[in-house]
CSV table of C-alpha atoms and ligand atoms in Angstrom, one decimal:
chain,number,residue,atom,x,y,z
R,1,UNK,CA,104.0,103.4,119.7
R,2,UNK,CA,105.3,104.7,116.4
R,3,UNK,CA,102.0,104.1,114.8
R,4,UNK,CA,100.1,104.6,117.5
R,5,UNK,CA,101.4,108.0,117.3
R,6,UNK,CA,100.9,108.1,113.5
R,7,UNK,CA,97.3,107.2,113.2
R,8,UNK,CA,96.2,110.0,115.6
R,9,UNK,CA,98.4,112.3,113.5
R,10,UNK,CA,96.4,111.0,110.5
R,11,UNK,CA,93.4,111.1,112.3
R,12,UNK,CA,93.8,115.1,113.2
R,13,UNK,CA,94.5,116.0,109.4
R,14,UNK,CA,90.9,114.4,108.8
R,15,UNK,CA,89.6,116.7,111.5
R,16,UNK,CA,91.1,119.7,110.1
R,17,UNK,CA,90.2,118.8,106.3
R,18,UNK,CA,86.8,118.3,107.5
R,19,UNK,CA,86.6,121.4,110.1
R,20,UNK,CA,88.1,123.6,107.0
R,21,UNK,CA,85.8,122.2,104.2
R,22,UNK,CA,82.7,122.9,106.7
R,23,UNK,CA,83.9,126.2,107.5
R,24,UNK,CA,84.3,126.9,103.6
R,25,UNK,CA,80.7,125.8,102.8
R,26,UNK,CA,79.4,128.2,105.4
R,27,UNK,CA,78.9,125.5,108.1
R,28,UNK,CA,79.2,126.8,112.0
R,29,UNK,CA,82.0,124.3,113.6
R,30,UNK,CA,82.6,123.9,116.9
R,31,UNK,CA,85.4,121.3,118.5
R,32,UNK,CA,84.9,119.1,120.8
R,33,UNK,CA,86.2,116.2,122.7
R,34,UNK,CA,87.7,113.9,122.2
R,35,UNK,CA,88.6,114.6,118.7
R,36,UNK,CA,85.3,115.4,117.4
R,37,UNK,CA,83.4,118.5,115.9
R,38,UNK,CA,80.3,119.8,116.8
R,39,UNK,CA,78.9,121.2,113.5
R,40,UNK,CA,75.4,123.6,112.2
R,41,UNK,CA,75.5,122.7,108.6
R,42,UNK,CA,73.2,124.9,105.9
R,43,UNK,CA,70.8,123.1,104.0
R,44,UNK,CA,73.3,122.0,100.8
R,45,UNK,CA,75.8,120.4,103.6
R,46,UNK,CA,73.1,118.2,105.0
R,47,UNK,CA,71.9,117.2,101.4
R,48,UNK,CA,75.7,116.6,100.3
R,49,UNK,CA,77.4,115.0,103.5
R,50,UNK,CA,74.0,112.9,104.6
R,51,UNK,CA,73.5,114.4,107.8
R,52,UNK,CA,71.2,116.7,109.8
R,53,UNK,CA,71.3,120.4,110.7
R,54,UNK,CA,72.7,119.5,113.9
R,55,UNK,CA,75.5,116.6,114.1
R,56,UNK,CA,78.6,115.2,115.9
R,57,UNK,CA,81.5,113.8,114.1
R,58,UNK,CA,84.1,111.8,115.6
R,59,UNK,CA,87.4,111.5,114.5
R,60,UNK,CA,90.0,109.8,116.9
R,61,UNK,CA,89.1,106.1,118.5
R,62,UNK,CA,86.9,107.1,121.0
R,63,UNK,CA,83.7,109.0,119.6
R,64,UNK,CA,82.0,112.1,121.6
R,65,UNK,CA,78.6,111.3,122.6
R,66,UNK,CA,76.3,110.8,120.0
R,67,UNK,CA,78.7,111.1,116.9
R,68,UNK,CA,79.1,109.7,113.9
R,69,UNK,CA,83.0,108.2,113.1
R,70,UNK,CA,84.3,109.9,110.0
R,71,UNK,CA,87.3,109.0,108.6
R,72,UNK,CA,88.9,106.5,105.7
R,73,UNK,CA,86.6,103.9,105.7
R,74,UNK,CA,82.4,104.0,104.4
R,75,UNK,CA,81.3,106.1,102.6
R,76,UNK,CA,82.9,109.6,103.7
R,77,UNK,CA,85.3,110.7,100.9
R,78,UNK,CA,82.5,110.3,98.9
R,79,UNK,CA,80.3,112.6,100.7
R,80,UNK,CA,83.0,114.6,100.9
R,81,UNK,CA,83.5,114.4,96.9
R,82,UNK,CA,80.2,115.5,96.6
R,83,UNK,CA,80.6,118.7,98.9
R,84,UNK,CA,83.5,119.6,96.4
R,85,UNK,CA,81.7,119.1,93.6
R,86,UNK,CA,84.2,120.2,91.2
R,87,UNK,CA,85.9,122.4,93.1
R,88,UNK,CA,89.8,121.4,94.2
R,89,UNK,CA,90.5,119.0,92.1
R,90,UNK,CA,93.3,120.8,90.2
R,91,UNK,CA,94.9,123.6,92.3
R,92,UNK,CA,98.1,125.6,91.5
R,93,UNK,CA,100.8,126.4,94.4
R,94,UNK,CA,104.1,128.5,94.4
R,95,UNK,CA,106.3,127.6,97.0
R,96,UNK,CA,109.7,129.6,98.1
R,97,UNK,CA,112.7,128.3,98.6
R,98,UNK,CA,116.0,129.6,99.4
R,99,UNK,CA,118.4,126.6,100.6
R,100,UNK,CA,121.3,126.4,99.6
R,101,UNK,CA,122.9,123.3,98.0
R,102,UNK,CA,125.5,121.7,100.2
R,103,UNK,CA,128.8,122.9,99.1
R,104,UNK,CA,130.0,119.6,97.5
R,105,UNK,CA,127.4,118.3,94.7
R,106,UNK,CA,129.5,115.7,93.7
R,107,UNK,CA,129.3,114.0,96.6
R,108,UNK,CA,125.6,114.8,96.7
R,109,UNK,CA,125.3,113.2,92.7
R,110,UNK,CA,127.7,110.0,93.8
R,111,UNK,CA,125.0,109.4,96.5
R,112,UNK,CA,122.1,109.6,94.3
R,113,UNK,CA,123.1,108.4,90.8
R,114,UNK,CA,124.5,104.7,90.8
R,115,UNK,CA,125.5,103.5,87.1
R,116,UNK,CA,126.8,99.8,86.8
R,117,UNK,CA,128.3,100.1,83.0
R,118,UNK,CA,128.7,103.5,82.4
R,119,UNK,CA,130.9,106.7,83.9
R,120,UNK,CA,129.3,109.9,83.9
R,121,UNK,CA,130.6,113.8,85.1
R,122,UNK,CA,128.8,116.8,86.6
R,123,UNK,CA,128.6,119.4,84.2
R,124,UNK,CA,127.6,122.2,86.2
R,125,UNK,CA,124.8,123.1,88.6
R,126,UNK,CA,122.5,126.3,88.5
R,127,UNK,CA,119.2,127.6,89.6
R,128,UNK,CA,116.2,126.7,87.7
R,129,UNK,CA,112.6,126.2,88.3
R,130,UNK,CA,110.3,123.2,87.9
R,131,UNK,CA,106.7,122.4,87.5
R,132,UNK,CA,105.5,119.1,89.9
R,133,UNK,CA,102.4,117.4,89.0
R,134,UNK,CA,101.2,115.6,92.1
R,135,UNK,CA,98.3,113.8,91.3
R,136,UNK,CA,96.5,111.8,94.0
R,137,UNK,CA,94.6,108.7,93.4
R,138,UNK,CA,91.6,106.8,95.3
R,139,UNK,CA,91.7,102.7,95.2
R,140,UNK,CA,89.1,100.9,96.8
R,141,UNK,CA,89.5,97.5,97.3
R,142,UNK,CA,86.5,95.3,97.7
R,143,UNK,CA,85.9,91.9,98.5
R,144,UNK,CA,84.9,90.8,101.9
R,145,UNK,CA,85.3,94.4,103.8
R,146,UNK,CA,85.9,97.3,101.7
R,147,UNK,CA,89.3,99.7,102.3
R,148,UNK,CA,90.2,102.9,100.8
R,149,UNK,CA,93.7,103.7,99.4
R,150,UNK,CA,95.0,107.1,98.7
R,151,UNK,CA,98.2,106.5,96.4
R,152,UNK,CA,100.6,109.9,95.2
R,153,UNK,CA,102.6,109.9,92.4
R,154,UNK,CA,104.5,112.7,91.3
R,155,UNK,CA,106.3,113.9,88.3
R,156,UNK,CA,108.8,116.9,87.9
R,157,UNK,CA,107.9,117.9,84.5
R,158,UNK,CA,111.5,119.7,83.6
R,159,UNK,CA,113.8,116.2,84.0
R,160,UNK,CA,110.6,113.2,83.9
R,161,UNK,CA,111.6,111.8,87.2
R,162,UNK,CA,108.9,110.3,89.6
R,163,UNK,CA,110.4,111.6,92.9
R,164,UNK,CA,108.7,110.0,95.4
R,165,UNK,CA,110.6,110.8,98.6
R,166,UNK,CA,111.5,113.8,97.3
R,167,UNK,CA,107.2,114.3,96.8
R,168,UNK,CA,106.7,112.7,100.5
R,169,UNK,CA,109.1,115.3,101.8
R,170,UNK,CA,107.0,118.1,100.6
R,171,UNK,CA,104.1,116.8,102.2
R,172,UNK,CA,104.3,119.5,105.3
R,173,UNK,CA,105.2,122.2,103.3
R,174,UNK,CA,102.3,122.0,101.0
R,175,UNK,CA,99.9,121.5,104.4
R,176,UNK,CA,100.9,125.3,104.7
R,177,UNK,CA,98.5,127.6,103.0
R,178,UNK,CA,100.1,131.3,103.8
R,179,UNK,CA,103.0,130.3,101.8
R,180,UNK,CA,103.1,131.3,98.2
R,181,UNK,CA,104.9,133.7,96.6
R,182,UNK,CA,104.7,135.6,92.8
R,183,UNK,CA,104.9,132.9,89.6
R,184,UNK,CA,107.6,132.8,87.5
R,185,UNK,CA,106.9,133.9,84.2
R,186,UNK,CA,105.8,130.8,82.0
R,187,UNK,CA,109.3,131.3,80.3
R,188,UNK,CA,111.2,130.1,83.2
R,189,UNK,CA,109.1,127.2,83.7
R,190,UNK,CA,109.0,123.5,81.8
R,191,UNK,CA,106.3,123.4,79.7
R,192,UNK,CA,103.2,121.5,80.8
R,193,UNK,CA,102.9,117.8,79.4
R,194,UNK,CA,99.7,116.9,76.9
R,195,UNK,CA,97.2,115.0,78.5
R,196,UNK,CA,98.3,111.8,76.4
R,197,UNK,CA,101.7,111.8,78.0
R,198,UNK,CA,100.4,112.2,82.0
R,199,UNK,CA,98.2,109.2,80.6
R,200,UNK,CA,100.6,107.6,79.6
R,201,UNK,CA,102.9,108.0,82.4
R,202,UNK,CA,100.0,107.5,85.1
R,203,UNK,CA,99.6,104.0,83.5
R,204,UNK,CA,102.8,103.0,84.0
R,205,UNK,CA,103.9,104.3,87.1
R,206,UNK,CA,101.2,103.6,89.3
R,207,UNK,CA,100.0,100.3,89.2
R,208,UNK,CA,103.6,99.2,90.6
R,209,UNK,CA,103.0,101.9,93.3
R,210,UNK,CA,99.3,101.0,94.2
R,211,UNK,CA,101.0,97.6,94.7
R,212,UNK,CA,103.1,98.9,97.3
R,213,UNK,CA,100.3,100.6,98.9
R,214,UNK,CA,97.6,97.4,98.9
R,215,UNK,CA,100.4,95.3,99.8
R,216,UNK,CA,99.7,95.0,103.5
R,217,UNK,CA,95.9,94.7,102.8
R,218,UNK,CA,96.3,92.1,100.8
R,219,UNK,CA,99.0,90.2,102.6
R,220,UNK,CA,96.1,90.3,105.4
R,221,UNK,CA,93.0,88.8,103.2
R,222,UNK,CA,95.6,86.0,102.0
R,223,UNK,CA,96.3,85.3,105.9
R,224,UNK,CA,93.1,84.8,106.4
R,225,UNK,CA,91.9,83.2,103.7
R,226,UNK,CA,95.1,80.3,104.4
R,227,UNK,CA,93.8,80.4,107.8
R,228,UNK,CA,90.2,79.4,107.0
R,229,UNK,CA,91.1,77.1,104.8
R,230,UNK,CA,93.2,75.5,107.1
R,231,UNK,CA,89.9,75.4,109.3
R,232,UNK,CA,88.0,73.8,106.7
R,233,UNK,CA,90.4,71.5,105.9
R,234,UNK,CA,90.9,70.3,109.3
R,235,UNK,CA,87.1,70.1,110.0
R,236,UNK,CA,86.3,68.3,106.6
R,237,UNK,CA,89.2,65.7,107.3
R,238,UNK,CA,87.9,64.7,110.7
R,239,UNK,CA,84.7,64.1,109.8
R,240,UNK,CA,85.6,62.3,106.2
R,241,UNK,CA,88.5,59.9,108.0
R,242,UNK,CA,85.7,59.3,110.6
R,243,UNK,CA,82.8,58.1,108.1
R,244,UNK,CA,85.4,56.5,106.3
R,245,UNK,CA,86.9,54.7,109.3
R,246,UNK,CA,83.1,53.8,109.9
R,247,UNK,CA,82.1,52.6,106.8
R,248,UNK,CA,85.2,50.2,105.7
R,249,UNK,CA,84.7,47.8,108.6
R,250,UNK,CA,81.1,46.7,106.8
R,251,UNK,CA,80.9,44.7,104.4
R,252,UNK,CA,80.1,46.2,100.9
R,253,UNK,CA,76.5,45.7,99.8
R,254,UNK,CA,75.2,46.5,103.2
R,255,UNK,CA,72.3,49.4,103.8
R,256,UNK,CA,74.3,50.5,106.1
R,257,UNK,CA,77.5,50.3,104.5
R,258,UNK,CA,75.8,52.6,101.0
R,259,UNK,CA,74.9,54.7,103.8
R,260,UNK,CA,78.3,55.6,105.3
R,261,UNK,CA,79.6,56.1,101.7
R,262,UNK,CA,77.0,58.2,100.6
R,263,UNK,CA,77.9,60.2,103.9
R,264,UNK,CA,81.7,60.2,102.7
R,265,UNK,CA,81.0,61.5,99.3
R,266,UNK,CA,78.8,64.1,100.9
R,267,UNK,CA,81.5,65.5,102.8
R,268,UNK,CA,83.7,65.5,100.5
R,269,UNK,CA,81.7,67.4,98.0
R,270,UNK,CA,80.5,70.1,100.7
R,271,UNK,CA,84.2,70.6,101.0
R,272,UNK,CA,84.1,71.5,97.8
R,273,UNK,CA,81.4,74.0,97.8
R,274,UNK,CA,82.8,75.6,101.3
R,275,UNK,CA,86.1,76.3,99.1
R,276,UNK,CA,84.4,77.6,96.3
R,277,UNK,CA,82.9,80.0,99.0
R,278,UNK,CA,85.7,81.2,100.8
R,279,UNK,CA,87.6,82.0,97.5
R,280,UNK,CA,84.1,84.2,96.0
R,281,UNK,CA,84.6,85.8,99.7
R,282,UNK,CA,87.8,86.9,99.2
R,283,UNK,CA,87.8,87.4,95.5
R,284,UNK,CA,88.9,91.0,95.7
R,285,UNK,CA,88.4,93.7,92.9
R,286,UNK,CA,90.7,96.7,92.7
R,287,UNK,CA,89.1,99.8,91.4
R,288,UNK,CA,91.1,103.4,91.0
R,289,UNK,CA,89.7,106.8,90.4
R,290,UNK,CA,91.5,110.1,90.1
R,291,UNK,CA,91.2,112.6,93.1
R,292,UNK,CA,92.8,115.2,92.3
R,293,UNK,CA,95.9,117.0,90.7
R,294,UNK,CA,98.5,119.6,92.3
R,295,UNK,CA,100.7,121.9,89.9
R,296,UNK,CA,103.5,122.9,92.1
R,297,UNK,CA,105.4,125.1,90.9
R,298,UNK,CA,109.1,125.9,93.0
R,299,UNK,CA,112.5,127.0,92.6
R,300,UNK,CA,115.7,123.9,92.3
R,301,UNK,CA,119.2,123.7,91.8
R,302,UNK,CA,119.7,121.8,88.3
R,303,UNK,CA,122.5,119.6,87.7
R,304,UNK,CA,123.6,119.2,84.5
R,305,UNK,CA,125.1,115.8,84.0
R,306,UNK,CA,127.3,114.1,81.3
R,307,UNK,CA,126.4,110.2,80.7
R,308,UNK,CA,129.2,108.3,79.1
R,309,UNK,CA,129.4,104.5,77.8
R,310,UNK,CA,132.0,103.7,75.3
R,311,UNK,CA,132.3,106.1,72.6
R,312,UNK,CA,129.1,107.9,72.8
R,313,UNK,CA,127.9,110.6,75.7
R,314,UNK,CA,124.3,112.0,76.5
R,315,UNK,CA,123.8,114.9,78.7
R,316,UNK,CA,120.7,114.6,81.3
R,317,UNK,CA,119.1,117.3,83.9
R,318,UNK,CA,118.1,116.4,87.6
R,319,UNK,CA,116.7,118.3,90.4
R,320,UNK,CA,117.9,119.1,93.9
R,321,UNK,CA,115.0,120.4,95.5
R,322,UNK,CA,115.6,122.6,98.3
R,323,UNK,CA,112.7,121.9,100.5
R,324,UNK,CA,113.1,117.9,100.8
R,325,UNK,CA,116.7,118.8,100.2
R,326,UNK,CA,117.4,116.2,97.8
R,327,UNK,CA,118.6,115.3,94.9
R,328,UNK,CA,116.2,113.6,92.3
R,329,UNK,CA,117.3,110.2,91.3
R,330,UNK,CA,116.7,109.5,87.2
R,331,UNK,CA,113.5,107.8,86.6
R,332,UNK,CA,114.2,104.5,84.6
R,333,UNK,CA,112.9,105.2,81.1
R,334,UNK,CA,111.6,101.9,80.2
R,335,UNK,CA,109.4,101.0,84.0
R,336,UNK,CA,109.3,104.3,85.7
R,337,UNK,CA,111.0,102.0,88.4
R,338,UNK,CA,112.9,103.5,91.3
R,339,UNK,CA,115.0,100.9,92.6
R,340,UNK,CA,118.6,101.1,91.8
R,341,UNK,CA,121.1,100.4,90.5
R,342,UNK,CA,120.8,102.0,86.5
R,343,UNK,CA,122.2,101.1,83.0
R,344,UNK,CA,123.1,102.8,80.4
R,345,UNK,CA,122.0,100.7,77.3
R,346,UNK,CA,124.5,101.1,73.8
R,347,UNK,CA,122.1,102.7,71.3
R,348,UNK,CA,120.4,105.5,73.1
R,349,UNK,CA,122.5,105.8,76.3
R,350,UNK,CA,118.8,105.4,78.5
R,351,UNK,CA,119.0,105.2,81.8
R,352,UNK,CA,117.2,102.2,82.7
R,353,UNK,CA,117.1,99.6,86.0
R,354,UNK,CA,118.2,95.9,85.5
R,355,UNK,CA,114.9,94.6,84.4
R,356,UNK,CA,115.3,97.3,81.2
R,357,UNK,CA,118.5,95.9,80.0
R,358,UNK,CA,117.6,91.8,80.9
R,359,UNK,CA,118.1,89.3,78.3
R,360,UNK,CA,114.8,88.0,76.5
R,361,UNK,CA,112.7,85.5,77.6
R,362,UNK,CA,112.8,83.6,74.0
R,363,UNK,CA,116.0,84.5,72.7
R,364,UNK,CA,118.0,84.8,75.6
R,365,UNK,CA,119.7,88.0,74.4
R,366,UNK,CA,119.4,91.4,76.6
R,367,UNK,CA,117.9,94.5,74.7
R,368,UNK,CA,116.9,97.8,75.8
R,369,UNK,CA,113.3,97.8,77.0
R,370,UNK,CA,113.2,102.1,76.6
R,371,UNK,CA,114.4,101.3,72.7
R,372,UNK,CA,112.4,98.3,72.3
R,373,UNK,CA,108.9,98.5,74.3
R,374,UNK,CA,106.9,95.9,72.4
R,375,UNK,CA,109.2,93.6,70.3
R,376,UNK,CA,112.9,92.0,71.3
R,377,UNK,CA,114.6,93.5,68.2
R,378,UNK,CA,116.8,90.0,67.7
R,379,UNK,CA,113.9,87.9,67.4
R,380,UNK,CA,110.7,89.5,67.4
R,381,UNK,CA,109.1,88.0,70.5
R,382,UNK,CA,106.8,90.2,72.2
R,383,UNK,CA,108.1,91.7,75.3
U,1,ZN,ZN1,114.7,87.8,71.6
U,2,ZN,ZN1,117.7,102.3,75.0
């Protein structure tokens, strides 16, 4: 029911991304049903989206008559890319936001922020604003179908952290468009990160996250491909026990008896080749291409907070933010993981999960993955 309910949900955005983009590029649109649009498209439309002056699209699962099925799947976003041009792919919002923070933020910072070796103390908490990059990514998978993935991944550029629910929560607030209010002055706001360091981040933080996102596609392909296999298997062994069953009661040297055994080894090497098959049929190549980028640009409550382990303290910033109304958890600052718990490690104080702090693989002796990216610093091995 639940994603029943979900996928026409999904499927109406498409419809109104679609509907608006026409609209923009001076299209006449009309509705129809079910979930379709009747639409008059000027010459560049046609050339760009691959369709006549007059056409039907169809969004939902049943199509109006004569209409084509837009959505995920084919070839759309790419027609769609081509409409854009390169229009859109880096827009700039200012939201509003005037919640308040719940009246106890410690409780709100014990929720959030879970260190296993280290204490730590709220310094003080005050109004600030940040700068989001939300930058939305395209994979396509390809092997024996082809599927389209869109992955998100955002960063608050004031305290580094990769808030994904917090970005997911914002989701129906940047749907609205009448929103935006005046920009700060570029005072108040965190700088904007060189390219080199959003490259740098992007590599790092979104493979684990595409992951997440092909996960069910690919859990799918390998159920299948067990299940074929299992077919072939099952159909090879019959027929290979059979002419073997066949061929052992002659005796050897017989014409007939060379012939049964040439028929075993046949089977057994058109198993072969069938395998070989299946495996180039569900080889599957990954490939991921940038969409597009959102600056968002909002108002927080910042939390000052004072990291101690043994003698030494470090003081890091995070973000409440008012529309998701949450508090950002620290990114890890050797994997860009979000899974908790953190560590603290001794030289630098980083904040960093268990698989930052765990002992090397050669030596046996944990180090600080954030301190250390490429070399254990006890033995040298690479990391
Ligand atoms: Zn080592
Ligand atoms: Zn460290």
């Amino acid at each position: 029911m639940n994603s029943m309910l979900l996928e026409q949900h999904e499927e109406n955005r498409m419809q109104h991304f679609v509907s608006d983009l026409l609209r923009y590029e001076d299209a006449l649109v009309e509705p129809i049903e079910p979930e379709g649009l009747e639409v008059l498209a000027p010459p560049d439309v046609q050339r760009a989206l691959g369709v006549g002056e007059f056409s039907r699209l169809g969004f939902g699962t049943a199509l109006p008559p004569g209409a084509q099925r837009v959505g995920l799947e084919g070839d759309w976003l790419d027609r769609f890319a081509r409409l854009l041009g390169g229009q859109g792919r880096w827009t700039r919002r200012v939201l509003s936001a005037d919640a308040k923070m719940p009246s106890d933020p410690e409780r709100v910072l014990g929720h959030e922020l879970v260190l296993d070796n280290a204490t730590y103390r709220l310094l003080g908490v005050a109004p600030a604003w940040t700068r989001y990059l939300i930058m939305d990514f395209r994979a396509s998978a390809v092997s024996d179908d082809k599927r389209d993935f869109i992955a998100r991944l955002g960063v608050n550029l004031a305290t580094g952290a990769l808030p994904d629910v917090v970005i997911k929560g914002l989701r129906p607030f940047l749907d609205r468009l009448e929103d935006d209010v005046a920009s700060p002055v570029e005072a108040d706001l965190p700088p904007m990160w060189d390219r080199a360091r959003v490259v740098e981040l992007v590599a790092k933080a979104l493979p684990p996250r595409l992951d997440v996102a092909l996960d069910p596609f690919i859990k799918g392909l390998r159920r299948r491909l067990d299940r074929d296999q299992d077919r072939l298997h099952r159909y090879h062994n019959d027929l290979y026990h059979e002419a073997m069953r066949r061929a052992l009661v002659l005796p050897k040297g017989d014409p007939k008896r060379v012939r049964e055994d040439q028929r075993v080894e046949a089977i057994a090497r058109e198993y072969r080749a069938k395998l070989d098959d299946l495996a180039r049929q569900y080889a599957t190549r990954v490939t991921v291409e940038w969409v597009q980028t959102l600056e968002l640009v909002m108002p927080v409550h910042r939390l000052s907070v004072q990291i101690r382990r043994r003698k030494a303290d470090r003081t890091i910033v995070l973000d409440w933010n008012p529309l998701a109304r949450r508090l950002e958890s620290p990114v890890c600052e050797a994997t860009t993981g979000i899974e908790r718990p953190r560590l603290v490690c001794d030289d630098a104080l980083h904040l960093v999960v268990p698989a930052g702090l765990a002992p090397c693989a050669n030596c046996g002796r944990p180090f600080c993955r954030a301190c250390h990216p490429a070399l254990c610093p006890k033995c040298g091995a690479a990391v």
